[in-house]
Amino acid sequence: MAGRGTRIFYGVGTAAVAGGLYYIYQMPGDAGSAELRFQKLAEDVTAAGRKLRLEREEAQRKAQTEGEEWAKKAGAQIDKTADSLRSNVNEANAKLGSGLNQAGQKLDQLTEEGSKKVNSAYDQASKAYKDTSKQVNETADSFDKTVNKKASEAKGGILSWLGFGGK
């Protein structure tokens, strides 16, 4: 950036000198008077250049000072915001941890209760299966006995018709 400002300064100085020379060229008069006017013009251009340089340096110092102040304020605000966020995160973590502990305890309790209910239902289903199997077997045995008895009676009745004996 300093290179650009220097180029502008030299450009303005060159334009001022060229303008001064043209002005002197256009003026009638003697050469000594023109030389004095030219020296005066050169001194004016040099003074203007010094003034511009001083103003630029002052503006740079002022901008740097204001920038540093702004940076300090912004840094303090960022630190304050970061501290607030850290505090909120820590608070949320504490609440979350407490909630997770409670949820874990509730989950353990529900798991235990569910396990007991499943085991109880399994035991009931096993008992019902055994009871039903026993009843089915007893009914099947009873049916087989009845069928055998009736078949035996029917067999005896048919044989007695044929003359092979009877009851």
PDB file of C-alpha atoms in Angstrom:
ATOM      1  CA  MET A   1       0.000   0.000   0.000  1.00  0.00           C
ATOM      2  CA  ALA A   2       2.896   2.337   0.732  1.00  0.00           C
ATOM      3  CA  GLY A   3       4.165   1.830  -2.826  1.00  0.00           C
ATOM      4  CA  ARG A   4       0.843   2.998  -4.235  1.00  0.00           C
ATOM      5  CA  GLY A   5       0.827   6.133  -2.086  1.00  0.00           C
ATOM      6  CA  THR A   6       4.388   6.916  -3.157  1.00  0.00           C
ATOM      7  CA  ARG A   7       3.455   6.561  -6.809  1.00  0.00           C
ATOM      8  CA  ILE A   8       0.487   8.876  -6.364  1.00  0.00           C
ATOM      9  CA  PHE A   9       2.695  11.408  -4.559  1.00  0.00           C
ATOM     10  CA  TYR A  10       5.266  11.377  -7.379  1.00  0.00           C
ATOM     11  CA  GLY A  11       2.509  11.580  -9.963  1.00  0.00           C
ATOM     12  CA  VAL A  12       0.961  14.627  -8.255  1.00  0.00           C
ATOM     13  CA  GLY A  13       4.404  16.220  -7.847  1.00  0.00           C
ATOM     14  CA  THR A  14       5.271  15.666 -11.500  1.00  0.00           C
ATOM     15  CA  ALA A  15       1.949  17.099 -12.610  1.00  0.00           C
ATOM     16  CA  ALA A  16       2.476  20.141 -10.377  1.00  0.00           C
ATOM     17  CA  VAL A  17       5.975  20.754 -11.748  1.00  0.00           C
ATOM     18  CA  ALA A  18       4.744  20.356 -15.323  1.00  0.00           C
ATOM     19  CA  GLY A  19       1.889  22.748 -14.630  1.00  0.00           C
ATOM     20  CA  GLY A  20       4.270  25.226 -13.067  1.00  0.00           C
ATOM     21  CA  LEU A  21       6.642  25.064 -16.013  1.00  0.00           C
ATOM     22  CA  TYR A  22       3.804  25.608 -18.455  1.00  0.00           C
ATOM     23  CA  TYR A  23       2.596  28.563 -16.360  1.00  0.00           C
ATOM     24  CA  ILE A  24       6.114  30.067 -16.360  1.00  0.00           C
ATOM     25  CA  TYR A  25       6.484  29.460 -20.088  1.00  0.00           C
ATOM     26  CA  GLN A  26       3.255  31.315 -20.738  1.00  0.00           C
ATOM     27  CA  MET A  27       4.192  34.335 -18.601  1.00  0.00           C
ATOM     28  CA  PRO A  28       6.118  37.159 -20.156  1.00  0.00           C
ATOM     29  CA  GLY A  29       9.091  38.512 -18.269  1.00  0.00           C
ATOM     30  CA  ASP A  30      12.743  38.092 -17.652  1.00  0.00           C
ATOM     31  CA  ALA A  31      14.495  34.768 -16.990  1.00  0.00           C
ATOM     32  CA  GLY A  32      15.673  35.710 -13.446  1.00  0.00           C
ATOM     33  CA  SER A  33      12.148  36.442 -12.380  1.00  0.00           C
ATOM     34  CA  ALA A  34      10.987  33.200 -13.963  1.00  0.00           C
ATOM     35  CA  GLU A  35      13.698  31.281 -12.139  1.00  0.00           C
ATOM     36  CA  LEU A  36      12.634  32.790  -8.807  1.00  0.00           C
ATOM     37  CA  ARG A  37       9.033  31.934  -9.521  1.00  0.00           C
ATOM     38  CA  PHE A  38      10.090  28.411 -10.493  1.00  0.00           C
ATOM     39  CA  GLN A  39      12.071  28.007  -7.251  1.00  0.00           C
ATOM     40  CA  LYS A  40       9.074  29.298  -5.293  1.00  0.00           C
ATOM     41  CA  LEU A  41       6.859  26.845  -7.139  1.00  0.00           C
ATOM     42  CA  ALA A  42       9.312  23.988  -6.427  1.00  0.00           C
ATOM     43  CA  GLU A  43       9.371  24.949  -2.738  1.00  0.00           C
ATOM     44  CA  ASP A  44       5.573  25.051  -2.709  1.00  0.00           C
ATOM     45  CA  VAL A  45       5.400  21.614  -4.330  1.00  0.00           C
ATOM     46  CA  THR A  46       7.950  20.253  -1.835  1.00  0.00           C
ATOM     47  CA  ALA A  47       6.030  21.793   1.089  1.00  0.00           C
ATOM     48  CA  ALA A  48       2.762  20.373  -0.262  1.00  0.00           C
ATOM     49  CA  GLY A  49       4.428  16.964  -0.592  1.00  0.00           C
ATOM     50  CA  ARG A  50       5.701  17.133   2.995  1.00  0.00           C
ATOM     51  CA  LYS A  51       2.267  18.197   4.170  1.00  0.00           C
ATOM     52  CA  LEU A  52       0.617  15.316   2.295  1.00  0.00           C
ATOM     53  CA  ARG A  53       3.167  12.861   3.693  1.00  0.00           C
ATOM     54  CA  LEU A  54       2.595  14.117   7.252  1.00  0.00           C
ATOM     55  CA  GLU A  55      -1.174  13.973   6.815  1.00  0.00           C
ATOM     56  CA  ARG A  56      -0.921  10.458   5.425  1.00  0.00           C
ATOM     57  CA  GLU A  57       1.309   9.324   8.314  1.00  0.00           C
ATOM     58  CA  GLU A  58      -1.058  10.922  10.828  1.00  0.00           C
ATOM     59  CA  ALA A  59      -4.030   9.232   9.178  1.00  0.00           C
ATOM     60  CA  GLN A  60      -2.187   5.904   9.281  1.00  0.00           C
ATOM     61  CA  ARG A  61      -1.366   6.335  12.977  1.00  0.00           C
ATOM     62  CA  LYS A  62      -4.956   7.316  13.722  1.00  0.00           C
ATOM     63  CA  ALA A  63      -6.310   4.374  11.715  1.00  0.00           C
ATOM     64  CA  GLN A  64      -3.925   1.994  13.452  1.00  0.00           C
ATOM     65  CA  THR A  65      -4.876   3.334  16.892  1.00  0.00           C
ATOM     66  CA  GLU A  66      -8.579   3.106  16.104  1.00  0.00           C
ATOM     67  CA  GLY A  67      -8.062  -0.375  14.650  1.00  0.00           C
ATOM     68  CA  GLU A  68      -6.254  -1.521  17.768  1.00  0.00           C
ATOM     69  CA  GLU A  69      -9.002  -0.121  19.992  1.00  0.00           C
ATOM     70  CA  TRP A  70     -11.669  -1.780  17.855  1.00  0.00           C
ATOM     71  CA  ALA A  71      -9.723  -5.057  17.925  1.00  0.00           C
ATOM     72  CA  LYS A  72      -9.476  -4.898  21.729  1.00  0.00           C
ATOM     73  CA  LYS A  73     -13.209  -4.271  22.025  1.00  0.00           C
ATOM     74  CA  ALA A  74     -14.036  -6.997  19.537  1.00  0.00           C
ATOM     75  CA  GLY A  75     -11.649  -9.399  21.287  1.00  0.00           C
ATOM     76  CA  ALA A  76     -13.243  -8.659  24.650  1.00  0.00           C
ATOM     77  CA  GLN A  77     -16.709  -9.211  23.168  1.00  0.00           C
ATOM     78  CA  ILE A  78     -15.591 -12.469  21.545  1.00  0.00           C
ATOM     79  CA  ASP A  79     -14.075 -13.633  24.846  1.00  0.00           C
ATOM     80  CA  LYS A  80     -17.288 -12.723  26.682  1.00  0.00           C
ATOM     81  CA  THR A  81     -19.408 -14.571  24.123  1.00  0.00           C
ATOM     82  CA  ALA A  82     -17.099 -17.612  24.209  1.00  0.00           C
ATOM     83  CA  ASP A  83     -17.241 -17.698  28.020  1.00  0.00           C
ATOM     84  CA  SER A  84     -21.029 -17.468  27.894  1.00  0.00           C
ATOM     85  CA  LEU A  85     -21.185 -20.297  25.355  1.00  0.00           C
ATOM     86  CA  ARG A  86     -18.834 -22.445  27.439  1.00  0.00           C
ATOM     87  CA  SER A  87     -20.998 -21.831  30.482  1.00  0.00           C
ATOM     88  CA  ASN A  88     -24.159 -22.743  28.563  1.00  0.00           C
ATOM     89  CA  VAL A  89     -22.541 -25.885  27.158  1.00  0.00           C
ATOM     90  CA  ASN A  90     -21.331 -26.951  30.611  1.00  0.00           C
ATOM     91  CA  GLU A  91     -24.785 -26.339  32.045  1.00  0.00           C
ATOM     92  CA  ALA A  92     -26.407 -28.294  29.217  1.00  0.00           C
ATOM     93  CA  ASN A  93     -23.911 -31.136  29.692  1.00  0.00           C
ATOM     94  CA  ALA A  94     -24.708 -31.258  33.404  1.00  0.00           C
ATOM     95  CA  LYS A  95     -28.444 -31.393  32.681  1.00  0.00           C
ATOM     96  CA  LEU A  96     -27.916 -33.947  29.952  1.00  0.00           C
ATOM     97  CA  GLY A  97     -25.757 -36.090  32.211  1.00  0.00           C
ATOM     98  CA  SER A  98     -28.394 -35.975  34.935  1.00  0.00           C
ATOM     99  CA  GLY A  99     -31.114 -36.770  32.435  1.00  0.00           C
ATOM    100  CA  LEU A 100     -29.073 -39.624  30.972  1.00  0.00           C
ATOM    101  CA  ASN A 101     -28.525 -41.092  34.430  1.00  0.00           C
ATOM    102  CA  GLN A 102     -32.241 -40.944  35.140  1.00  0.00           C
ATOM    103  CA  ALA A 103     -33.036 -42.398  31.730  1.00  0.00           C
ATOM    104  CA  GLY A 104     -30.498 -45.171  32.283  1.00  0.00           C
ATOM    105  CA  GLN A 105     -32.021 -46.041  35.639  1.00  0.00           C
ATOM    106  CA  LYS A 106     -35.529 -46.035  34.150  1.00  0.00           C
ATOM    107  CA  LEU A 107     -34.328 -48.196  31.249  1.00  0.00           C
ATOM    108  CA  ASP A 108     -32.777 -50.678  33.671  1.00  0.00           C
ATOM    109  CA  GLN A 109     -35.993 -50.779  35.690  1.00  0.00           C
ATOM    110  CA  LEU A 110     -38.154 -51.258  32.581  1.00  0.00           C
ATOM    111  CA  THR A 111     -35.791 -53.923  31.247  1.00  0.00           C
ATOM    112  CA  GLU A 112     -35.992 -55.835  34.506  1.00  0.00           C
ATOM    113  CA  GLU A 113     -39.785 -55.540  34.618  1.00  0.00           C
ATOM    114  CA  GLY A 114     -40.055 -56.571  30.974  1.00  0.00           C
ATOM    115  CA  SER A 115     -37.768 -59.525  31.537  1.00  0.00           C
ATOM    116  CA  LYS A 116     -39.915 -60.671  34.491  1.00  0.00           C
ATOM    117  CA  LYS A 117     -43.091 -60.337  32.411  1.00  0.00           C
ATOM    118  CA  VAL A 118     -41.560 -62.251  29.498  1.00  0.00           C
ATOM    119  CA  ASN A 119     -40.370 -65.016  31.813  1.00  0.00           C
ATOM    120  CA  SER A 120     -43.786 -65.171  33.484  1.00  0.00           C
ATOM    121  CA  ALA A 121     -45.556 -65.318  30.109  1.00  0.00           C
ATOM    122  CA  TYR A 122     -43.140 -68.034  28.962  1.00  0.00           C
ATOM    123  CA  ASP A 123     -43.809 -70.053  32.117  1.00  0.00           C
ATOM    124  CA  GLN A 124     -47.571 -69.667  31.658  1.00  0.00           C
ATOM    125  CA  ALA A 125     -47.338 -70.634  27.996  1.00  0.00           C
ATOM    126  CA  SER A 126     -45.198 -73.685  28.866  1.00  0.00           C
ATOM    127  CA  LYS A 127     -47.686 -74.778  31.540  1.00  0.00           C
ATOM    128  CA  ALA A 128     -50.628 -74.249  29.179  1.00  0.00           C
ATOM    129  CA  TYR A 129     -48.796 -76.253  26.481  1.00  0.00           C
ATOM    130  CA  LYS A 130     -48.124 -79.112  28.898  1.00  0.00           C
ATOM    131  CA  ASP A 131     -51.704 -79.081  30.162  1.00  0.00           C
ATOM    132  CA  THR A 132     -53.115 -78.972  26.655  1.00  0.00           C
ATOM    133  CA  SER A 133     -50.754 -81.736  25.484  1.00  0.00           C
ATOM    134  CA  LYS A 134     -51.806 -83.882  28.433  1.00  0.00           C
ATOM    135  CA  GLN A 135     -55.491 -83.316  27.673  1.00  0.00           C
ATOM    136  CA  VAL A 136     -54.978 -84.048  23.958  1.00  0.00           C
ATOM    137  CA  ASN A 137     -53.107 -87.265  24.784  1.00  0.00           C
ATOM    138  CA  GLU A 138     -55.757 -88.328  27.302  1.00  0.00           C
ATOM    139  CA  THR A 139     -58.522 -87.571  24.792  1.00  0.00           C
ATOM    140  CA  ALA A 140     -56.635 -89.461  22.077  1.00  0.00           C
ATOM    141  CA  ASP A 141     -56.127 -92.440  24.418  1.00  0.00           C
ATOM    142  CA  SER A 142     -59.792 -92.374  25.400  1.00  0.00           C
ATOM    143  CA  PHE A 143     -60.778 -92.205  21.701  1.00  0.00           C
ATOM    144  CA  ASP A 144     -58.456 -95.122  20.881  1.00  0.00           C
ATOM    145  CA  LYS A 145     -59.949 -97.208  23.713  1.00  0.00           C
ATOM    146  CA  THR A 146     -63.476 -96.411  22.594  1.00  0.00           C
ATOM    147  CA  VAL A 147     -62.667 -97.214  18.961  1.00  0.00           C
ATOM    148  CA  ASN A 148     -60.996-100.502  19.935  1.00  0.00           C
ATOM    149  CA  LYS A 149     -63.922-101.454  22.171  1.00  0.00           C
ATOM    150  CA  LYS A 150     -66.500-100.648  19.507  1.00  0.00           C
ATOM    151  CA  ALA A 151     -64.447-102.422  16.860  1.00  0.00           C
ATOM    152  CA  SER A 152     -64.203-105.484  19.064  1.00  0.00           C
ATOM    153  CA  GLU A 153     -67.964-105.435  19.653  1.00  0.00           C
ATOM    154  CA  ALA A 154     -68.653-105.020  15.970  1.00  0.00           C
ATOM    155  CA  LYS A 155     -66.267-107.811  15.117  1.00  0.00           C
ATOM    156  CA  GLY A 156     -68.006-110.102  17.559  1.00  0.00           C
ATOM    157  CA  GLY A 157     -71.379-109.299  16.058  1.00  0.00           C
ATOM    158  CA  ILE A 158     -70.257-109.985  12.482  1.00  0.00           C
ATOM    159  CA  LEU A 159     -68.569-113.279  13.411  1.00  0.00           C
ATOM    160  CA  SER A 160     -71.672-114.450  15.227  1.00  0.00           C
ATOM    161  CA  TRP A 161     -73.696-113.975  12.057  1.00  0.00           C
ATOM    162  CA  LEU A 162     -71.282-116.050  10.195  1.00  0.00           C
ATOM    163  CA  GLY A 163     -71.429-118.743  12.813  1.00  0.00           C
ATOM    164  CA  PHE A 164     -67.969-118.499  14.195  1.00  0.00           C
ATOM    165  CA  GLY A 165     -68.935-117.970  17.721  1.00  0.00           C
ATOM    166  CA  GLY A 166     -70.275-115.184  19.584  1.00  0.00           C
ATOM    167  CA  LYS A 167     -69.952-113.336  22.586  1.00  0.00           C
TER     168      LYS A 167
END
